[in-house]
Coordinates of C-alpha atoms and ligand atoms in Angstrom, one line a residue:
M286 CA 143.4 37.8 -53.6
T287 CA 145.2 35.1 -51.6
D288 CA 148.2 34.7 -49.4
S289 CA 149.7 31.8 -47.5
A290 CA 146.6 31.9 -45.2
G291 CA 144.2 31.4 -48.1
P292 CA 141.8 33.8 -49.7
C293 CA 141.9 37.4 -48.4
L294 CA 139.8 40.5 -48.4
N295 CA 141.5 43.7 -49.2
L296 CA 140.0 45.9 -46.5
A297 CA 139.8 49.7 -46.0
E298 CA 138.2 49.5 -42.5
R299 CA 136.2 47.5 -40.2
C300 CA 133.9 48.0 -37.2
R301 CA 133.0 45.1 -35.0
R302 CA 129.8 46.4 -33.4
T303 CA 127.6 49.1 -34.7
R304 CA 123.9 50.0 -34.9
A305 CA 124.4 52.6 -37.6
L306 CA 124.5 50.5 -40.8
G307 CA 121.6 48.1 -40.8
P308 CA 119.2 46.3 -38.5
G309 CA 120.3 45.3 -35.1
L310 CA 123.9 45.1 -34.0
R311 CA 126.2 44.5 -37.0
Y312 CA 129.8 43.8 -37.9
V313 CA 130.8 46.1 -40.8
L314 CA 133.6 45.7 -43.4
W315 CA 134.5 48.3 -45.9
V316 CA 136.5 47.0 -48.7
Q317 CA 139.2 48.8 -50.6
G318 CA 138.8 49.8 -54.2
C319 CA 135.8 50.9 -56.4
P320 CA 135.5 51.3 -60.1
F321 CA 133.1 54.2 -59.9
D322 CA 133.8 57.9 -59.5
C323 CA 130.7 59.4 -58.0
P324 CA 131.1 63.2 -57.4
G325 CA 130.8 63.8 -53.7
C326 CA 131.8 60.3 -52.7
L327 CA 132.5 60.3 -49.0
A328 CA 134.7 57.3 -49.2
D329 CA 137.3 58.8 -51.5
L330 CA 140.3 57.3 -49.8
W331 CA 138.7 53.9 -50.1
R332 CA 138.1 54.1 -53.8
A333 CA 141.7 53.7 -55.0
R334 CA 142.2 50.3 -56.4
R335 CA 145.4 49.5 -54.4
R336 CA 146.4 47.0 -51.7
N337 CA 145.4 48.1 -48.2
R338 CA 144.8 45.7 -45.4
L339 CA 144.9 42.1 -46.6
I340 CA 143.1 39.9 -44.1
A341 CA 142.5 36.2 -44.5
V342 CA 138.8 35.3 -44.9
E343 CA 139.2 32.5 -42.4
S344 CA 140.5 34.9 -39.8
L345 CA 137.7 37.4 -40.5
A346 CA 135.1 34.7 -40.2
R347 CA 136.5 33.6 -36.9
D348 CA 136.5 37.2 -35.6
I349 CA 132.9 37.7 -36.7
L350 CA 131.8 34.5 -34.9
D351 CA 133.7 35.6 -31.8
T352 CA 132.1 39.0 -31.7
P353 CA 129.2 38.7 -29.2
E354 CA 125.6 39.6 -30.1
V355 CA 126.0 40.7 -33.7
E356 CA 123.2 39.5 -35.9
G357 CA 124.7 40.2 -39.3
L358 CA 127.4 41.5 -41.5
T359 CA 127.2 44.7 -43.5
L360 CA 129.6 45.0 -46.5
S361 CA 130.3 48.4 -48.0
G362 CA 133.3 50.1 -49.5
G363 CA 134.7 50.7 -51.9
E364 CA 132.9 48.2 -54.0
P365 CA 132.3 44.7 -52.5
M366 CA 131.5 43.3 -55.9
L367 CA 135.1 43.7 -56.9
Q368 CA 135.9 41.1 -54.3
A369 CA 132.8 39.0 -54.7
R370 CA 134.6 35.7 -54.4
A371 CA 136.2 36.5 -51.0
C372 CA 133.0 38.2 -49.7
R373 CA 131.0 35.1 -50.6
R374 CA 133.4 32.7 -49.0
L375 CA 133.3 34.9 -45.9
I376 CA 129.6 34.9 -45.5
E377 CA 129.5 31.1 -46.3
Q378 CA 132.0 30.4 -43.6
V379 CA 130.1 32.4 -41.0
R380 CA 126.8 30.8 -42.0
A381 CA 128.3 27.3 -41.7
R382 CA 128.2 28.0 -38.0
R383 CA 125.4 30.7 -37.9
P384 CA 122.9 29.9 -40.6
D385 CA 120.7 32.9 -39.6
F386 CA 123.5 35.4 -39.9
T387 CA 122.2 38.2 -42.2
L388 CA 124.0 40.1 -44.9
V389 CA 123.4 43.7 -46.0
L390 CA 125.5 44.8 -49.0
Y391 CA 126.0 48.3 -50.4
T392 CA 127.1 48.3 -54.1
G393 CA 127.5 51.0 -56.7
F394 CA 126.2 48.5 -59.4
T395 CA 122.4 48.4 -59.9
L396 CA 120.7 45.1 -59.4
E397 CA 119.9 44.9 -63.1
E398 CA 123.6 45.6 -64.0
L399 CA 124.6 42.7 -61.8
Q400 CA 122.0 40.4 -63.2
R401 CA 122.8 41.3 -66.8
S402 CA 126.6 41.0 -66.3
G403 CA 126.6 37.2 -66.3
H404 CA 129.5 37.5 -63.8
G405 CA 129.4 34.2 -61.9
E406 CA 131.2 35.4 -58.8
R407 CA 129.1 38.5 -58.4
L408 CA 125.9 36.5 -59.0
A409 CA 126.9 34.0 -56.4
L410 CA 127.5 36.7 -53.9
L411 CA 124.2 38.3 -54.8
D412 CA 122.6 35.0 -54.0
Q413 CA 123.8 35.3 -50.4
V414 CA 122.5 38.8 -49.8
D415 CA 119.4 39.6 -47.7
V416 CA 119.3 43.3 -48.3
L417 CA 121.0 45.0 -51.3
I418 CA 121.3 48.8 -51.4
D419 CA 122.3 49.5 -55.0
G420 CA 123.4 52.2 -57.4
R421 CA 125.9 55.1 -57.6
Y422 CA 125.7 57.9 -55.2
Q423 CA 124.2 61.1 -56.7
A424 CA 124.9 64.1 -54.6
E425 CA 121.9 66.0 -56.0
H426 CA 119.6 63.3 -54.8
N427 CA 121.0 63.2 -51.3
D428 CA 117.7 63.6 -49.4
N429 CA 119.3 63.5 -45.9
R430 CA 117.2 60.5 -44.9
G431 CA 117.9 56.9 -44.1
L432 CA 120.6 54.4 -44.6
R433 CA 121.5 55.2 -48.1
G434 CA 123.5 58.1 -49.6
S435 CA 121.0 59.3 -52.1
S436 CA 117.3 58.6 -53.0
N437 CA 118.2 57.0 -56.4
Q438 CA 119.8 54.1 -54.5
R439 CA 117.3 51.4 -54.1
V440 CA 116.7 49.0 -51.2
H441 CA 116.1 45.4 -52.3
L442 CA 114.8 42.9 -49.7
L443 CA 116.1 39.8 -51.5
T444 CA 115.0 37.4 -48.7
D445 CA 112.4 37.4 -45.9
A446 CA 115.0 38.3 -43.2
Y447 CA 113.9 41.8 -42.8
R448 CA 110.7 41.7 -44.8
Q449 CA 108.7 42.7 -41.6
S450 CA 110.6 46.0 -41.2
G451 CA 110.3 46.7 -44.9
T452 CA 112.3 49.1 -47.0
A453 CA 111.1 52.0 -44.9
Y454 CA 113.7 50.9 -42.3
F455 CA 116.4 51.8 -44.7
T456 CA 114.9 54.8 -46.4
D457 CA 113.0 56.8 -43.9
P458 CA 114.7 57.4 -40.5
A459 CA 116.7 60.4 -39.6
R460 CA 120.4 59.8 -40.1
R461 CA 122.8 59.3 -37.3
V462 CA 126.4 58.4 -37.1
E463 CA 128.4 56.7 -34.4
L464 CA 131.9 57.8 -33.5
H465 CA 134.2 55.0 -32.4
P466 CA 137.3 56.1 -30.6
R467 CA 140.5 54.3 -31.5
P468 CA 144.0 54.9 -30.2
E469 CA 145.0 57.1 -33.2
D470 CA 141.8 58.6 -34.4
L471 CA 138.0 58.3 -34.5
L472 CA 136.1 56.0 -36.9
M473 CA 132.8 57.4 -38.1
V474 CA 130.2 54.8 -38.9
G475 CA 126.9 55.4 -40.6
I476 CA 125.5 57.6 -43.4
P477 CA 126.4 61.2 -42.4
P478 CA 123.6 63.8 -42.2
L479 CA 124.1 66.6 -44.7
G480 CA 126.5 69.2 -43.3
L481 CA 128.1 66.9 -40.7
D482 CA 130.9 65.3 -42.8
P483 CA 132.9 68.5 -43.7
A484 CA 133.0 69.5 -40.0
L485 CA 134.1 66.1 -39.0
R486 CA 136.7 65.8 -41.6
E487 CA 138.5 68.7 -40.0
I488 CA 139.0 66.6 -36.8
L489 CA 139.2 63.1 -38.1
P490 CA 142.7 62.2 -39.3
R491 CA 141.5 59.8 -42.0
Ligands
LIG61 S1 130.1 53.6 -55.6 FE1 130.3 54.4 -53.5 S2 132.5 54.1 -53.0 FE2 132.3 54.0 -55.3 S3 132.6 56.1 -55.9 FE3 130.5 55.8 -55.8 S4 130.0 56.6 -53.6 FE4 132.2 56.2 -53.7

């Protein structure tokens, strides 16, 4: 998508500083729209393929670079691969100033599906990813552990950025969420422990 300010991302939400979705302090963007329909999806409002908040890539890159101490970006959704071109431009613009800036990406596609697709924009985004967490959410495989929704979702360390911490960093820890107060509501960030989300949904006006 583009507007007068150039290419845009269609966003559902953002969190500028969190420790709940990847290594270190991270900037998180949840994109709007997903082609999948996983039963039990916790992001149901973000699945609809509709225009939500269009924000220029250039402005997002500036904001990321102006946010102190963050070591990387986490992209989730929704489905980031539906907006692969804008996501790639975003990380390239950030890395033009911060070459060490890391990228963790959650996708409902499997790595093999992406590789087989021959979809140039998606493969180009994949080339930028340090850690890919792939596959559709399967509620029956929600093992209540780690930074993925269900145990069928795999963690691919595609670069050396987090090789030292290994995949266990993403698959093993007890889950925790952060609640970020905003003027009109609370934003929950992280993979919710089993049983937490229904209770929170009653108080969060999402
Ligand atoms: S891929 Fe993710 S956002 Fe899309 S329906 Fe499945 S759980 Fe929801």
